[in-house]
Amino acid sequence: MVKRTLMTVGAMAMMVAALDVHSQAIVPAHGQTPEQVQADTAACQAEAKTAYDQAMAAASQAASSSDPSGPKGGRVRGAAAGAAAGAAAAEVRGNQYENYDKLSSDTKQEYRQNQAKEAAAAGAVVGASRQRRERREDQASESQQAEQQAAEAAQAAETASRNAYSACMTGKGYTVGP
């Protein structure tokens, strides 16, 4: 009886020392020897590490599968909008002059084209600037989301590890407590 009590106390002391990673109380339910407790603890910790690694790998794969596509075509859209605005503005400005109607259609067309080119260049600059700003905002948002996902993945992996360890130890005949 005394020998069995000493073995149980010794086993419990070894479990407490071995469980600093999972900090769960383990009580042998079938009178396992200290050596058996140590072997079972090591085996279950290996299973817990595997569960942790698998959870982290799954989270990493999920994070890498999302394909962030940044804004594209800002300059082109800006240039097109600028060209349209420039042509329309040229028509309005041209109509403000009395002699505009007396000009040949080729001269009017050339004037509108020149105005459209200038406005398209300005529109491309504005579009590129807007595109760069949106890209910076998107990168900041993606960075914040990535940090949050990494924290959630680490928490999920830790939970998977604890659950795997607890299930393993329970399966080997131990009572697992918080």
Short mmCIF file of N, CA and C in Angstrom, two decimals:
data_model
loop_
_atom_site.label_atom_id
_atom_site.label_comp_id
_atom_site.label_asym_id
_atom_site.label_seq_id
_atom_site.Cartn_x
_atom_site.Cartn_y
_atom_site.Cartn_z
N MET A 1 0.81 -1.18 0.00
CA MET A 1 0.00 0.00 0.00
C MET A 1 0.86 1.26 0.00
N VAL A 2 1.90 1.29 0.85
CA VAL A 2 2.80 2.44 0.92
C VAL A 2 3.56 2.56 -0.39
N LYS A 3 3.98 1.45 -0.94
CA LYS A 3 4.73 1.46 -2.19
C LYS A 3 3.86 2.02 -3.32
N ARG A 4 2.62 1.63 -3.34
CA ARG A 4 1.72 2.11 -4.39
C ARG A 4 1.48 3.61 -4.23
N THR A 5 1.32 4.09 -3.02
CA THR A 5 1.12 5.52 -2.76
C THR A 5 2.34 6.31 -3.18
N LEU A 6 3.54 5.80 -2.85
CA LEU A 6 4.77 6.48 -3.27
C LEU A 6 4.89 6.51 -4.79
N MET A 7 4.52 5.43 -5.42
CA MET A 7 4.59 5.40 -6.89
C MET A 7 3.61 6.41 -7.48
N THR A 8 2.43 6.50 -6.92
CA THR A 8 1.44 7.45 -7.41
C THR A 8 1.92 8.89 -7.22
N VAL A 9 2.47 9.17 -6.05
CA VAL A 9 2.99 10.52 -5.78
C VAL A 9 4.16 10.82 -6.72
N GLY A 10 5.04 9.86 -6.91
CA GLY A 10 6.19 10.05 -7.82
C GLY A 10 5.72 10.27 -9.25
N ALA A 11 4.72 9.50 -9.65
CA ALA A 11 4.19 9.65 -11.01
C ALA A 11 3.55 11.01 -11.20
N MET A 12 2.84 11.46 -10.19
CA MET A 12 2.20 12.77 -10.29
C MET A 12 3.23 13.89 -10.34
N ALA A 13 4.31 13.76 -9.59
CA ALA A 13 5.37 14.77 -9.62
C ALA A 13 6.02 14.81 -11.00
N MET A 14 6.24 13.66 -11.59
CA MET A 14 6.83 13.61 -12.93
C MET A 14 5.88 14.21 -13.96
N MET A 15 4.59 13.97 -13.79
CA MET A 15 3.62 14.51 -14.73
C MET A 15 3.60 16.03 -14.67
N VAL A 16 3.64 16.56 -13.47
CA VAL A 16 3.63 18.01 -13.32
C VAL A 16 4.87 18.61 -13.98
N ALA A 17 6.01 17.99 -13.82
CA ALA A 17 7.25 18.48 -14.43
C ALA A 17 7.19 18.35 -15.95
N ALA A 18 6.61 17.27 -16.44
CA ALA A 18 6.57 17.03 -17.88
C ALA A 18 5.49 17.84 -18.58
N LEU A 19 4.51 18.35 -17.84
CA LEU A 19 3.38 19.00 -18.46
C LEU A 19 3.44 20.51 -18.46
N ASP A 20 4.60 21.08 -18.33
CA ASP A 20 4.66 22.53 -18.32
C ASP A 20 4.16 23.13 -19.63
N VAL A 21 4.23 22.38 -20.73
CA VAL A 21 3.75 22.89 -22.01
C VAL A 21 2.24 22.96 -22.03
N HIS A 22 1.58 21.93 -21.52
CA HIS A 22 0.13 21.88 -21.62
C HIS A 22 -0.56 22.25 -20.31
N SER A 23 0.14 22.29 -19.23
CA SER A 23 -0.35 22.67 -17.90
C SER A 23 -1.74 22.10 -17.60
N GLN A 24 -1.86 20.81 -17.83
CA GLN A 24 -3.08 20.10 -17.49
C GLN A 24 -2.72 19.06 -16.43
N ALA A 25 -3.60 18.86 -15.47
CA ALA A 25 -3.36 17.88 -14.42
C ALA A 25 -3.67 16.48 -14.95
N ILE A 26 -2.71 15.58 -14.78
CA ILE A 26 -2.85 14.21 -15.25
C ILE A 26 -2.79 13.30 -14.03
N VAL A 27 -3.77 12.42 -13.89
CA VAL A 27 -3.80 11.48 -12.77
C VAL A 27 -3.90 10.07 -13.36
N PRO A 28 -2.93 9.20 -13.04
CA PRO A 28 -3.01 7.83 -13.56
C PRO A 28 -4.25 7.13 -13.00
N ALA A 29 -5.04 6.56 -13.87
CA ALA A 29 -6.28 5.91 -13.45
C ALA A 29 -6.11 4.41 -13.25
N HIS A 30 -4.99 3.85 -13.75
CA HIS A 30 -4.79 2.40 -13.68
C HIS A 30 -3.48 2.04 -13.01
N GLY A 31 -2.97 2.89 -12.13
CA GLY A 31 -1.76 2.59 -11.38
C GLY A 31 -0.51 2.50 -12.26
N GLN A 32 -0.40 3.33 -13.25
CA GLN A 32 0.77 3.31 -14.12
C GLN A 32 2.03 3.67 -13.33
N THR A 33 3.15 3.08 -13.73
CA THR A 33 4.42 3.36 -13.08
C THR A 33 4.93 4.73 -13.55
N PRO A 34 5.85 5.31 -12.78
CA PRO A 34 6.42 6.59 -13.22
C PRO A 34 7.06 6.50 -14.60
N GLU A 35 7.69 5.39 -14.90
CA GLU A 35 8.31 5.22 -16.22
C GLU A 35 7.23 5.20 -17.31
N GLN A 36 6.13 4.50 -17.01
CA GLN A 36 5.04 4.43 -17.97
C GLN A 36 4.41 5.81 -18.16
N VAL A 37 4.26 6.56 -17.07
CA VAL A 37 3.71 7.91 -17.15
C VAL A 37 4.59 8.78 -18.04
N GLN A 38 5.89 8.65 -17.82
CA GLN A 38 6.83 9.45 -18.61
C GLN A 38 6.76 9.06 -20.08
N ALA A 39 6.71 7.77 -20.37
CA ALA A 39 6.64 7.32 -21.77
C ALA A 39 5.33 7.78 -22.41
N ASP A 40 4.23 7.62 -21.67
CA ASP A 40 2.94 8.04 -22.22
C ASP A 40 2.89 9.55 -22.45
N THR A 41 3.44 10.30 -21.50
CA THR A 41 3.47 11.76 -21.63
C THR A 41 4.26 12.17 -22.87
N ALA A 42 5.42 11.54 -23.07
CA ALA A 42 6.25 11.87 -24.23
C ALA A 42 5.51 11.53 -25.53
N ALA A 43 4.86 10.38 -25.56
CA ALA A 43 4.13 9.98 -26.77
C ALA A 43 2.99 10.95 -27.05
N CYS A 44 2.27 11.33 -26.02
CA CYS A 44 1.14 12.24 -26.21
C CYS A 44 1.59 13.65 -26.57
N GLN A 45 2.73 14.07 -26.02
CA GLN A 45 3.27 15.38 -26.40
C GLN A 45 3.67 15.38 -27.87
N ALA A 46 4.18 14.25 -28.36
CA ALA A 46 4.52 14.14 -29.79
C ALA A 46 3.26 14.25 -30.64
N GLU A 47 2.18 13.59 -30.20
CA GLU A 47 0.92 13.69 -30.93
C GLU A 47 0.39 15.13 -30.89
N ALA A 48 0.53 15.77 -29.75
CA ALA A 48 0.07 17.16 -29.62
C ALA A 48 0.86 18.07 -30.55
N LYS A 49 2.16 17.86 -30.65
CA LYS A 49 2.98 18.67 -31.55
C LYS A 49 2.57 18.45 -33.00
N THR A 50 2.28 17.20 -33.35
CA THR A 50 1.83 16.91 -34.72
C THR A 50 0.51 17.63 -34.99
N ALA A 51 -0.41 17.60 -34.05
CA ALA A 51 -1.69 18.30 -34.22
C ALA A 51 -1.46 19.80 -34.38
N TYR A 52 -0.55 20.36 -33.58
CA TYR A 52 -0.22 21.78 -33.66
C TYR A 52 0.35 22.11 -35.05
N ASP A 53 1.32 21.30 -35.48
CA ASP A 53 1.96 21.55 -36.78
C ASP A 53 0.95 21.45 -37.93
N GLN A 54 0.05 20.47 -37.86
CA GLN A 54 -0.95 20.31 -38.90
C GLN A 54 -1.91 21.49 -38.93
N ALA A 55 -2.31 21.96 -37.76
CA ALA A 55 -3.21 23.12 -37.70
C ALA A 55 -2.53 24.36 -38.26
N MET A 56 -1.27 24.56 -37.93
CA MET A 56 -0.54 25.72 -38.45
C MET A 56 -0.34 25.60 -39.96
N ALA A 57 -0.06 24.38 -40.45
CA ALA A 57 0.11 24.19 -41.89
C ALA A 57 -1.19 24.46 -42.63
N ALA A 58 -2.30 24.01 -42.06
CA ALA A 58 -3.60 24.26 -42.70
C ALA A 58 -3.90 25.76 -42.73
N ALA A 59 -3.58 26.45 -41.65
CA ALA A 59 -3.81 27.90 -41.61
C ALA A 59 -2.90 28.61 -42.60
N SER A 60 -1.67 28.16 -42.72
CA SER A 60 -0.73 28.76 -43.66
C SER A 60 -1.19 28.54 -45.10
N GLN A 61 -1.67 27.34 -45.37
CA GLN A 61 -2.15 27.03 -46.72
C GLN A 61 -3.38 27.86 -47.05
N ALA A 62 -4.28 28.01 -46.10
CA ALA A 62 -5.48 28.82 -46.32
C ALA A 62 -5.11 30.28 -46.57
N ALA A 63 -4.12 30.76 -45.84
CA ALA A 63 -3.70 32.16 -46.01
C ALA A 63 -3.02 32.38 -47.35
N SER A 64 -2.24 31.39 -47.81
CA SER A 64 -1.53 31.57 -49.08
C SER A 64 -2.43 31.34 -50.27
N SER A 65 -3.57 30.64 -50.08
CA SER A 65 -4.45 30.39 -51.21
C SER A 65 -5.28 31.61 -51.58
N SER A 66 -5.43 32.55 -50.65
CA SER A 66 -6.16 33.76 -50.99
C SER A 66 -5.25 34.61 -51.86
N ASP A 67 -5.73 34.94 -53.07
CA ASP A 67 -4.93 35.66 -54.05
C ASP A 67 -5.34 37.12 -54.07
N PRO A 68 -4.56 37.95 -53.37
CA PRO A 68 -4.92 39.37 -53.38
C PRO A 68 -4.59 39.99 -54.73
N SER A 69 -5.59 40.53 -55.38
CA SER A 69 -5.35 41.21 -56.65
C SER A 69 -5.57 42.70 -56.42
N GLY A 70 -4.50 43.42 -56.62
CA GLY A 70 -4.55 44.85 -56.36
C GLY A 70 -5.29 45.58 -57.45
N PRO A 71 -5.59 46.83 -57.23
CA PRO A 71 -6.27 47.62 -58.25
C PRO A 71 -5.38 47.77 -59.47
N LYS A 72 -5.98 47.62 -60.63
CA LYS A 72 -5.23 47.73 -61.87
C LYS A 72 -5.96 48.66 -62.82
N GLY A 73 -5.20 49.28 -63.69
CA GLY A 73 -5.79 50.11 -64.72
C GLY A 73 -6.15 51.51 -64.28
N GLY A 74 -5.60 51.96 -63.18
CA GLY A 74 -5.92 53.30 -62.70
C GLY A 74 -5.50 54.38 -63.67
N ARG A 75 -4.33 54.23 -64.27
CA ARG A 75 -3.85 55.23 -65.24
C ARG A 75 -4.71 55.23 -66.48
N VAL A 76 -5.05 54.04 -66.95
CA VAL A 76 -5.84 53.95 -68.18
C VAL A 76 -7.23 54.54 -67.96
N ARG A 77 -7.85 54.17 -66.82
CA ARG A 77 -9.17 54.73 -66.53
C ARG A 77 -9.09 56.25 -66.38
N GLY A 78 -8.04 56.71 -65.69
CA GLY A 78 -7.87 58.15 -65.52
C GLY A 78 -7.65 58.86 -66.84
N ALA A 79 -6.86 58.25 -67.71
CA ALA A 79 -6.61 58.85 -69.02
C ALA A 79 -7.88 58.89 -69.86
N ALA A 80 -8.65 57.81 -69.82
CA ALA A 80 -9.89 57.77 -70.61
C ALA A 80 -10.88 58.82 -70.10
N ALA A 81 -11.01 58.89 -68.78
CA ALA A 81 -11.92 59.90 -68.21
C ALA A 81 -11.43 61.30 -68.54
N GLY A 82 -10.10 61.50 -68.46
CA GLY A 82 -9.54 62.81 -68.77
C GLY A 82 -9.73 63.18 -70.23
N ALA A 83 -9.57 62.20 -71.12
CA ALA A 83 -9.75 62.47 -72.54
C ALA A 83 -11.20 62.84 -72.85
N ALA A 84 -12.12 62.12 -72.26
CA ALA A 84 -13.53 62.44 -72.48
C ALA A 84 -13.86 63.82 -71.93
N ALA A 85 -13.36 64.08 -70.72
CA ALA A 85 -13.62 65.39 -70.12
C ALA A 85 -12.96 66.51 -70.94
N GLY A 86 -11.75 66.25 -71.43
CA GLY A 86 -11.05 67.26 -72.22
C GLY A 86 -11.76 67.56 -73.52
N ALA A 87 -12.26 66.52 -74.18
CA ALA A 87 -12.98 66.74 -75.44
C ALA A 87 -14.27 67.51 -75.20
N ALA A 88 -14.97 67.13 -74.15
CA ALA A 88 -16.22 67.84 -73.84
C ALA A 88 -15.93 69.29 -73.47
N ALA A 89 -14.89 69.51 -72.68
CA ALA A 89 -14.54 70.87 -72.28
C ALA A 89 -14.12 71.69 -73.49
N ALA A 90 -13.40 71.07 -74.42
CA ALA A 90 -12.97 71.78 -75.62
C ALA A 90 -14.17 72.22 -76.45
N GLU A 91 -15.16 71.34 -76.53
CA GLU A 91 -16.38 71.68 -77.28
C GLU A 91 -17.10 72.86 -76.62
N VAL A 92 -17.20 72.83 -75.29
CA VAL A 92 -17.86 73.91 -74.57
C VAL A 92 -17.09 75.21 -74.74
N ARG A 93 -15.77 75.14 -74.56
CA ARG A 93 -14.96 76.37 -74.70
C ARG A 93 -15.01 76.90 -76.12
N GLY A 94 -14.99 75.99 -77.06
CA GLY A 94 -15.04 76.43 -78.46
C GLY A 94 -16.33 77.14 -78.78
N ASN A 95 -17.42 76.67 -78.22
CA ASN A 95 -18.72 77.30 -78.49
C ASN A 95 -18.84 78.68 -77.84
N GLN A 96 -17.94 79.02 -76.95
CA GLN A 96 -17.97 80.33 -76.32
C GLN A 96 -17.44 81.42 -77.24
N TYR A 97 -16.75 81.05 -78.28
CA TYR A 97 -16.18 82.03 -79.21
C TYR A 97 -17.09 82.17 -80.42
N GLU A 98 -17.23 83.39 -80.86
CA GLU A 98 -18.12 83.68 -81.98
C GLU A 98 -17.65 83.01 -83.26
N ASN A 99 -16.39 83.02 -83.50
CA ASN A 99 -15.86 82.55 -84.77
C ASN A 99 -15.60 81.03 -84.78
N TYR A 100 -15.94 80.36 -83.71
CA TYR A 100 -15.67 78.91 -83.63
C TYR A 100 -16.45 78.16 -84.71
N ASP A 101 -17.68 78.58 -84.95
CA ASP A 101 -18.50 77.91 -85.95
C ASP A 101 -17.98 78.14 -87.37
N LYS A 102 -17.20 79.20 -87.55
CA LYS A 102 -16.68 79.51 -88.88
C LYS A 102 -15.42 78.70 -89.21
N LEU A 103 -14.84 78.05 -88.23
CA LEU A 103 -13.64 77.26 -88.47
C LEU A 103 -13.99 75.97 -89.20
N SER A 104 -13.00 75.43 -89.90
CA SER A 104 -13.24 74.17 -90.60
C SER A 104 -13.37 73.03 -89.59
N SER A 105 -14.03 71.99 -89.99
CA SER A 105 -14.24 70.86 -89.08
C SER A 105 -12.90 70.21 -88.71
N ASP A 106 -11.91 70.25 -89.60
CA ASP A 106 -10.59 69.70 -89.28
C ASP A 106 -9.92 70.50 -88.17
N THR A 107 -10.04 71.81 -88.21
CA THR A 107 -9.45 72.66 -87.18
C THR A 107 -10.15 72.42 -85.84
N LYS A 108 -11.48 72.33 -85.87
CA LYS A 108 -12.21 72.03 -84.64
C LYS A 108 -11.77 70.68 -84.07
N GLN A 109 -11.66 69.71 -84.97
CA GLN A 109 -11.27 68.37 -84.54
C GLN A 109 -9.87 68.39 -83.92
N GLU A 110 -8.95 69.11 -84.54
CA GLU A 110 -7.59 69.20 -84.02
C GLU A 110 -7.58 69.87 -82.66
N TYR A 111 -8.37 70.93 -82.49
CA TYR A 111 -8.46 71.62 -81.20
C TYR A 111 -8.99 70.66 -80.12
N ARG A 112 -10.06 69.95 -80.45
CA ARG A 112 -10.63 69.02 -79.48
C ARG A 112 -9.62 67.91 -79.13
N GLN A 113 -8.89 67.44 -80.13
CA GLN A 113 -7.90 66.38 -79.87
C GLN A 113 -6.78 66.88 -78.97
N ASN A 114 -6.30 68.08 -79.22
CA ASN A 114 -5.24 68.64 -78.38
C ASN A 114 -5.73 68.80 -76.94
N GLN A 115 -6.94 69.31 -76.79
CA GLN A 115 -7.49 69.47 -75.45
C GLN A 115 -7.68 68.10 -74.77
N ALA A 116 -8.12 67.13 -75.54
CA ALA A 116 -8.33 65.78 -75.00
C ALA A 116 -7.00 65.17 -74.57
N LYS A 117 -5.94 65.37 -75.35
CA LYS A 117 -4.62 64.84 -75.00
C LYS A 117 -4.12 65.42 -73.68
N GLU A 118 -4.27 66.73 -73.55
CA GLU A 118 -3.82 67.38 -72.32
C GLU A 118 -4.62 66.87 -71.11
N ALA A 119 -5.92 66.75 -71.28
CA ALA A 119 -6.76 66.27 -70.19
C ALA A 119 -6.48 64.79 -69.90
N ALA A 120 -6.18 64.01 -70.94
CA ALA A 120 -5.86 62.59 -70.74
C ALA A 120 -4.58 62.44 -69.94
N ALA A 121 -3.58 63.27 -70.24
CA ALA A 121 -2.33 63.21 -69.48
C ALA A 121 -2.58 63.56 -68.01
N ALA A 122 -3.37 64.59 -67.78
CA ALA A 122 -3.70 64.96 -66.39
C ALA A 122 -4.50 63.85 -65.73
N GLY A 123 -5.43 63.26 -66.46
CA GLY A 123 -6.24 62.17 -65.92
C GLY A 123 -5.39 60.95 -65.58
N ALA A 124 -4.38 60.66 -66.39
CA ALA A 124 -3.49 59.53 -66.11
C ALA A 124 -2.71 59.76 -64.82
N VAL A 125 -2.28 60.99 -64.62
CA VAL A 125 -1.55 61.32 -63.39
C VAL A 125 -2.47 61.17 -62.17
N VAL A 126 -3.67 61.69 -62.28
CA VAL A 126 -4.62 61.58 -61.17
C VAL A 126 -4.99 60.11 -60.93
N GLY A 127 -5.22 59.37 -62.01
CA GLY A 127 -5.56 57.95 -61.89
C GLY A 127 -4.45 57.15 -61.25
N ALA A 128 -3.20 57.43 -61.64
CA ALA A 128 -2.06 56.72 -61.06
C ALA A 128 -1.92 57.05 -59.58
N SER A 129 -2.12 58.31 -59.25
CA SER A 129 -2.04 58.72 -57.85
C SER A 129 -3.10 58.03 -57.02
N ARG A 130 -4.31 57.98 -57.53
CA ARG A 130 -5.41 57.31 -56.83
C ARG A 130 -5.11 55.81 -56.69
N GLN A 131 -4.57 55.23 -57.75
CA GLN A 131 -4.24 53.80 -57.72
C GLN A 131 -3.18 53.51 -56.65
N ARG A 132 -2.15 54.34 -56.57
CA ARG A 132 -1.11 54.14 -55.55
C ARG A 132 -1.69 54.27 -54.14
N ARG A 133 -2.55 55.26 -53.93
CA ARG A 133 -3.17 55.44 -52.62
C ARG A 133 -4.02 54.23 -52.25
N GLU A 134 -4.82 53.76 -53.18
CA GLU A 134 -5.66 52.58 -52.92
C GLU A 134 -4.81 51.35 -52.63
N ARG A 135 -3.71 51.21 -53.36
CA ARG A 135 -2.82 50.07 -53.14
C ARG A 135 -2.21 50.12 -51.73
N ARG A 136 -1.78 51.31 -51.30
CA ARG A 136 -1.24 51.45 -49.94
C ARG A 136 -2.29 51.11 -48.90
N GLU A 137 -3.51 51.60 -49.10
CA GLU A 137 -4.59 51.29 -48.16
C GLU A 137 -4.90 49.80 -48.13
N ASP A 138 -4.91 49.18 -49.31
CA ASP A 138 -5.18 47.74 -49.38
C ASP A 138 -4.07 46.95 -48.69
N GLN A 139 -2.82 47.36 -48.89
CA GLN A 139 -1.70 46.65 -48.26
C GLN A 139 -1.76 46.78 -46.74
N ALA A 140 -2.12 47.95 -46.25
CA ALA A 140 -2.24 48.13 -44.80
C ALA A 140 -3.37 47.26 -44.25
N SER A 141 -4.47 47.21 -44.97
CA SER A 141 -5.60 46.39 -44.54
C SER A 141 -5.24 44.90 -44.58
N GLU A 142 -4.56 44.47 -45.64
CA GLU A 142 -4.15 43.07 -45.76
C GLU A 142 -3.16 42.70 -44.67
N SER A 143 -2.26 43.61 -44.35
CA SER A 143 -1.29 43.35 -43.28
C SER A 143 -1.99 43.17 -41.95
N GLN A 144 -2.96 44.02 -41.67
CA GLN A 144 -3.71 43.92 -40.42
C GLN A 144 -4.50 42.61 -40.39
N GLN A 145 -5.11 42.23 -41.50
CA GLN A 145 -5.86 40.98 -41.57
C GLN A 145 -4.93 39.79 -41.39
N ALA A 146 -3.73 39.86 -41.99
CA ALA A 146 -2.78 38.76 -41.86
C ALA A 146 -2.33 38.57 -40.42
N GLU A 147 -2.11 39.68 -39.72
CA GLU A 147 -1.73 39.59 -38.31
C GLU A 147 -2.85 38.96 -37.48
N GLN A 148 -4.07 39.37 -37.76
CA GLN A 148 -5.21 38.82 -37.03
C GLN A 148 -5.37 37.33 -37.34
N GLN A 149 -5.22 36.95 -38.59
CA GLN A 149 -5.35 35.55 -38.97
C GLN A 149 -4.24 34.71 -38.35
N ALA A 150 -3.04 35.27 -38.27
CA ALA A 150 -1.93 34.54 -37.65
C ALA A 150 -2.20 34.30 -36.17
N ALA A 151 -2.74 35.30 -35.50
CA ALA A 151 -3.06 35.14 -34.08
C ALA A 151 -4.17 34.11 -33.89
N GLU A 152 -5.18 34.16 -34.74
CA GLU A 152 -6.26 33.18 -34.66
C GLU A 152 -5.75 31.77 -34.98
N ALA A 153 -4.84 31.67 -35.95
CA ALA A 153 -4.29 30.36 -36.32
C ALA A 153 -3.47 29.79 -35.17
N ALA A 154 -2.68 30.64 -34.52
CA ALA A 154 -1.88 30.17 -33.39
C ALA A 154 -2.78 29.70 -32.25
N GLN A 155 -3.85 30.44 -32.00
CA GLN A 155 -4.79 30.04 -30.95
C GLN A 155 -5.47 28.72 -31.31
N ALA A 156 -5.89 28.57 -32.56
CA ALA A 156 -6.54 27.33 -33.00
C ALA A 156 -5.56 26.15 -32.93
N ALA A 157 -4.31 26.40 -33.30
CA ALA A 157 -3.31 25.34 -33.24
C ALA A 157 -3.03 24.92 -31.80
N GLU A 158 -2.98 25.90 -30.90
CA GLU A 158 -2.77 25.59 -29.49
C GLU A 158 -3.94 24.77 -28.94
N THR A 159 -5.15 25.14 -29.33
CA THR A 159 -6.33 24.40 -28.90
C THR A 159 -6.30 22.98 -29.45
N ALA A 160 -5.92 22.82 -30.71
CA ALA A 160 -5.82 21.49 -31.31
C ALA A 160 -4.77 20.66 -30.59
N SER A 161 -3.68 21.30 -30.22
CA SER A 161 -2.61 20.61 -29.51
C SER A 161 -3.08 20.15 -28.14
N ARG A 162 -3.74 21.03 -27.41
CA ARG A 162 -4.26 20.67 -26.08
C ARG A 162 -5.28 19.53 -26.18
N ASN A 163 -6.17 19.64 -27.16
CA ASN A 163 -7.18 18.60 -27.33
C ASN A 163 -6.56 17.26 -27.70
N ALA A 164 -5.56 17.27 -28.57
CA ALA A 164 -4.90 16.03 -28.96
C ALA A 164 -4.17 15.41 -27.77
N TYR A 165 -3.51 16.24 -27.00
CA TYR A 165 -2.79 15.75 -25.82
C TYR A 165 -3.76 15.14 -24.82
N SER A 166 -4.85 15.85 -24.55
CA SER A 166 -5.85 15.39 -23.59
C SER A 166 -6.47 14.07 -24.06
N ALA A 167 -6.84 13.99 -25.33
CA ALA A 167 -7.44 12.77 -25.87
C ALA A 167 -6.46 11.61 -25.80
N CYS A 168 -5.21 11.87 -26.10
CA CYS A 168 -4.19 10.82 -26.06
C CYS A 168 -4.01 10.30 -24.64
N MET A 169 -3.86 11.21 -23.69
CA MET A 169 -3.66 10.79 -22.31
C MET A 169 -4.89 10.06 -21.76
N THR A 170 -6.07 10.54 -22.11
CA THR A 170 -7.29 9.86 -21.69
C THR A 170 -7.35 8.46 -22.27
N GLY A 171 -6.97 8.34 -23.54
CA GLY A 171 -6.95 7.03 -24.19
C GLY A 171 -5.95 6.07 -23.58
N LYS A 172 -4.92 6.57 -22.94
CA LYS A 172 -3.90 5.74 -22.31
C LYS A 172 -4.21 5.45 -20.85
N GLY A 173 -5.36 5.89 -20.37
CA GLY A 173 -5.80 5.53 -19.05
C GLY A 173 -5.48 6.55 -17.97
N TYR A 174 -5.51 7.83 -18.31
CA TYR A 174 -5.26 8.89 -17.34
C TYR A 174 -6.50 9.77 -17.25
N THR A 175 -6.64 10.38 -16.11
CA THR A 175 -7.69 11.38 -15.94
C THR A 175 -7.04 12.73 -16.17
N VAL A 176 -7.61 13.51 -17.08
CA VAL A 176 -7.04 14.80 -17.46
C VAL A 176 -7.93 15.90 -16.91
N GLY A 177 -7.29 16.84 -16.21
CA GLY A 177 -8.04 17.98 -15.65
C GLY A 177 -7.46 19.28 -16.15
N PRO A 178 -8.16 20.37 -15.91
CA PRO A 178 -7.70 21.67 -16.41
C PRO A 178 -6.45 22.17 -15.80
#
